[in-house]
mmCIF file of C-alpha atoms in Angstrom:
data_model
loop_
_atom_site.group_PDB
_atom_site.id
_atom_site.type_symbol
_atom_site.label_atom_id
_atom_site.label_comp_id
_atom_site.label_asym_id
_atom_site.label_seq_id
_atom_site.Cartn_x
_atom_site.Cartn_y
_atom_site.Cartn_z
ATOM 1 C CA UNK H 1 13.498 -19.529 42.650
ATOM 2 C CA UNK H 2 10.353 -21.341 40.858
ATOM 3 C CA UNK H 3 10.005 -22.504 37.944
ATOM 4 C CA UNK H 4 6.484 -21.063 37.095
ATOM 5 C CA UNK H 5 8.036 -18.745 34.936
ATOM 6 C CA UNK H 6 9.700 -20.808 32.890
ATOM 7 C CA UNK H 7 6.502 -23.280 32.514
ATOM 8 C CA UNK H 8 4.373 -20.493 31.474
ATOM 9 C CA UNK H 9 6.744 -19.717 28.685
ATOM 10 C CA UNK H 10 6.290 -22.507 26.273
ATOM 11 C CA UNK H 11 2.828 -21.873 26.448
ATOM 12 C CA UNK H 12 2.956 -18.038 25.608
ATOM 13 C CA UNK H 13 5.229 -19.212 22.646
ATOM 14 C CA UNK H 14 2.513 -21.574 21.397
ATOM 15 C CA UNK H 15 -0.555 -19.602 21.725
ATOM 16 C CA UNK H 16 1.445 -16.430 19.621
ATOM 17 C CA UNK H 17 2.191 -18.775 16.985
ATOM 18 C CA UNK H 18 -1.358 -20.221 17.028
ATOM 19 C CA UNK H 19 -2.537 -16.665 16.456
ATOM 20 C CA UNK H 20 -0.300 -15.718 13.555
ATOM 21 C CA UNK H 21 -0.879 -18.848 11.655
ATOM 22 C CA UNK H 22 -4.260 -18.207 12.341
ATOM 23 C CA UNK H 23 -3.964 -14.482 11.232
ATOM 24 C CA UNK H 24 -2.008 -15.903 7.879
ATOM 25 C CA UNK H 25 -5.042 -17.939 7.058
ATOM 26 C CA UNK H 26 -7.753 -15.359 7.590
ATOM 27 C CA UNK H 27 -5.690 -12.813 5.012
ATOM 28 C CA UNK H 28 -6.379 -15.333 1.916
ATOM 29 C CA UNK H 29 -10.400 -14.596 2.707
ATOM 30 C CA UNK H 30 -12.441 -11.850 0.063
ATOM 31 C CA UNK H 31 -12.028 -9.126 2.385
ATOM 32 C CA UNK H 32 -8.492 -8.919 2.164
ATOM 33 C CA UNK H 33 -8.418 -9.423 -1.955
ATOM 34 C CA UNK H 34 -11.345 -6.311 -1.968
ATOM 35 C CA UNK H 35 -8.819 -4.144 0.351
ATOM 36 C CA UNK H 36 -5.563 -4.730 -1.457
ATOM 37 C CA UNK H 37 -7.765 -3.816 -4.678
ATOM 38 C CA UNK H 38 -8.531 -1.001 -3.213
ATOM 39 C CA UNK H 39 -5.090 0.048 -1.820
ATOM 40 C CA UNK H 40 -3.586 -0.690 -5.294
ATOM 41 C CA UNK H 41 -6.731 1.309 -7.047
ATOM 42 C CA UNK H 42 -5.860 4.487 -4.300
ATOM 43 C CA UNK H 43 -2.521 3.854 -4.569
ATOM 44 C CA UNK H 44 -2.762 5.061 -8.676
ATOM 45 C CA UNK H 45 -5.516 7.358 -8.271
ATOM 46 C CA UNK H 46 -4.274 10.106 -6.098
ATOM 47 C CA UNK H 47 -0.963 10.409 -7.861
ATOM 48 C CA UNK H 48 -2.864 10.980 -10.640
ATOM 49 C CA UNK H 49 -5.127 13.442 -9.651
ATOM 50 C CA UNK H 50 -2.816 14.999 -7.369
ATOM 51 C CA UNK H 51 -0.616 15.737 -11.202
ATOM 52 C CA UNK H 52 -4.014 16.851 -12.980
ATOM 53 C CA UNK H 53 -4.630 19.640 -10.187
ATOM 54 C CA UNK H 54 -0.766 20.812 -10.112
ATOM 55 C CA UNK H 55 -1.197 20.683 -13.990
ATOM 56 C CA UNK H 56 -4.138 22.892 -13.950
ATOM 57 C CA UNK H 57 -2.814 24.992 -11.724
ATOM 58 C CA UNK H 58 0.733 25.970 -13.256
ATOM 59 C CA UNK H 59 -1.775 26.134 -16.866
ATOM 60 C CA UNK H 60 -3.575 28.661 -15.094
ATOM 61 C CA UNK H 61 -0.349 30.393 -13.870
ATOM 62 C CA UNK H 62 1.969 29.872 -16.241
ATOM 63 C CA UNK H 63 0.889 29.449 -19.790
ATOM 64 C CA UNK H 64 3.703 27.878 -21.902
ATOM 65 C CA UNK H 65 4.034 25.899 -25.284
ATOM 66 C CA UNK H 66 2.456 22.572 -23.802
ATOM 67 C CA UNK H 67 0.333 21.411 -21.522
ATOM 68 C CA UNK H 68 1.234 21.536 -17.741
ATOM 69 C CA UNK H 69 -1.892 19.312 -16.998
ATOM 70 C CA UNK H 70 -1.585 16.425 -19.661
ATOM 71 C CA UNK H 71 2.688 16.259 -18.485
ATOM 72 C CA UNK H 72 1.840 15.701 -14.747
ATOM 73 C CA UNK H 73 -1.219 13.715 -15.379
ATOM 74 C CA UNK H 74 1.152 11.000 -17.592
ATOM 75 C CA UNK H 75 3.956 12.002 -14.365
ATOM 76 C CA UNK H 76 1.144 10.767 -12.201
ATOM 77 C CA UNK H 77 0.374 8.052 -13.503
ATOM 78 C CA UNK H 78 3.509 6.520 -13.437
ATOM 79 C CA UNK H 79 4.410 7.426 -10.119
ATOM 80 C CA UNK H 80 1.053 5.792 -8.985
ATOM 81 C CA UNK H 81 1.898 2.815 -11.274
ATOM 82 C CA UNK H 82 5.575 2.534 -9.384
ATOM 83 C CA UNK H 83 3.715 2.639 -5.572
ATOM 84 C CA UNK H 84 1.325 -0.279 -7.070
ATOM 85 C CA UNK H 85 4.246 -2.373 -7.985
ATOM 86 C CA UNK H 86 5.881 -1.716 -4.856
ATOM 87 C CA UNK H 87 2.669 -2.586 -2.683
ATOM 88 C CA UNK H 88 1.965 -6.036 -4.844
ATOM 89 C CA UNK H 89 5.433 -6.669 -4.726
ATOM 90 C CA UNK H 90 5.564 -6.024 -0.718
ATOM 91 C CA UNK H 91 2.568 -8.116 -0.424
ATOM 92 C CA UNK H 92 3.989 -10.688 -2.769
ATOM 93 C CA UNK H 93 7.084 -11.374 -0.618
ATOM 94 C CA UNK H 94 5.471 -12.295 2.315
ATOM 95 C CA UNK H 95 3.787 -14.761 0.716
#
């Protein structure tokens, strides 16, 4: 039995943990800021939208007392506003 295995190991370990301290440092650079921005932005925006277009919609089909679009755009808004908090706060832990 050798012994190679075993040798080559240690090694393996260090050069994975070289790369993901390496990877921790490269996430604090601009690019990473400018996606999470955008994530977060995305993140609020289609909710929204995706409440404004149902909205319109059940206006257009059913016509009631108030308005189906201004409901589901506030409704998307904070459903967008809850997947924000969730992604900062995801992101925040692992800090």
């Amino acid at each position: 039995m050798s012994d190679s295995g075993s040798d080559r190991f240690p090694d393996s370990v260090g050069r994975k943990a070289k790369r993901r301290i390496a990877a921790r440092e490269k996430r604090e650079d601009v690019w990473f800021w400018m996606g999470m921005f955008g994530l977060v932005g995305w993140s609020v925006a289609i909710p929204t939208l995706l409440g404004v277009a149902l909205g319109w919609w059940l206006d257009e089909t059913w016509p009631q007392d108030f308005s189906w679009t201004l409901t589901l755009l506030v409704g998307g808004l904070g459903v967008g506003c809850l997947n924000a908090w969730f992604w900062v706060r995801q992101e925040s832990r692992r800090d």
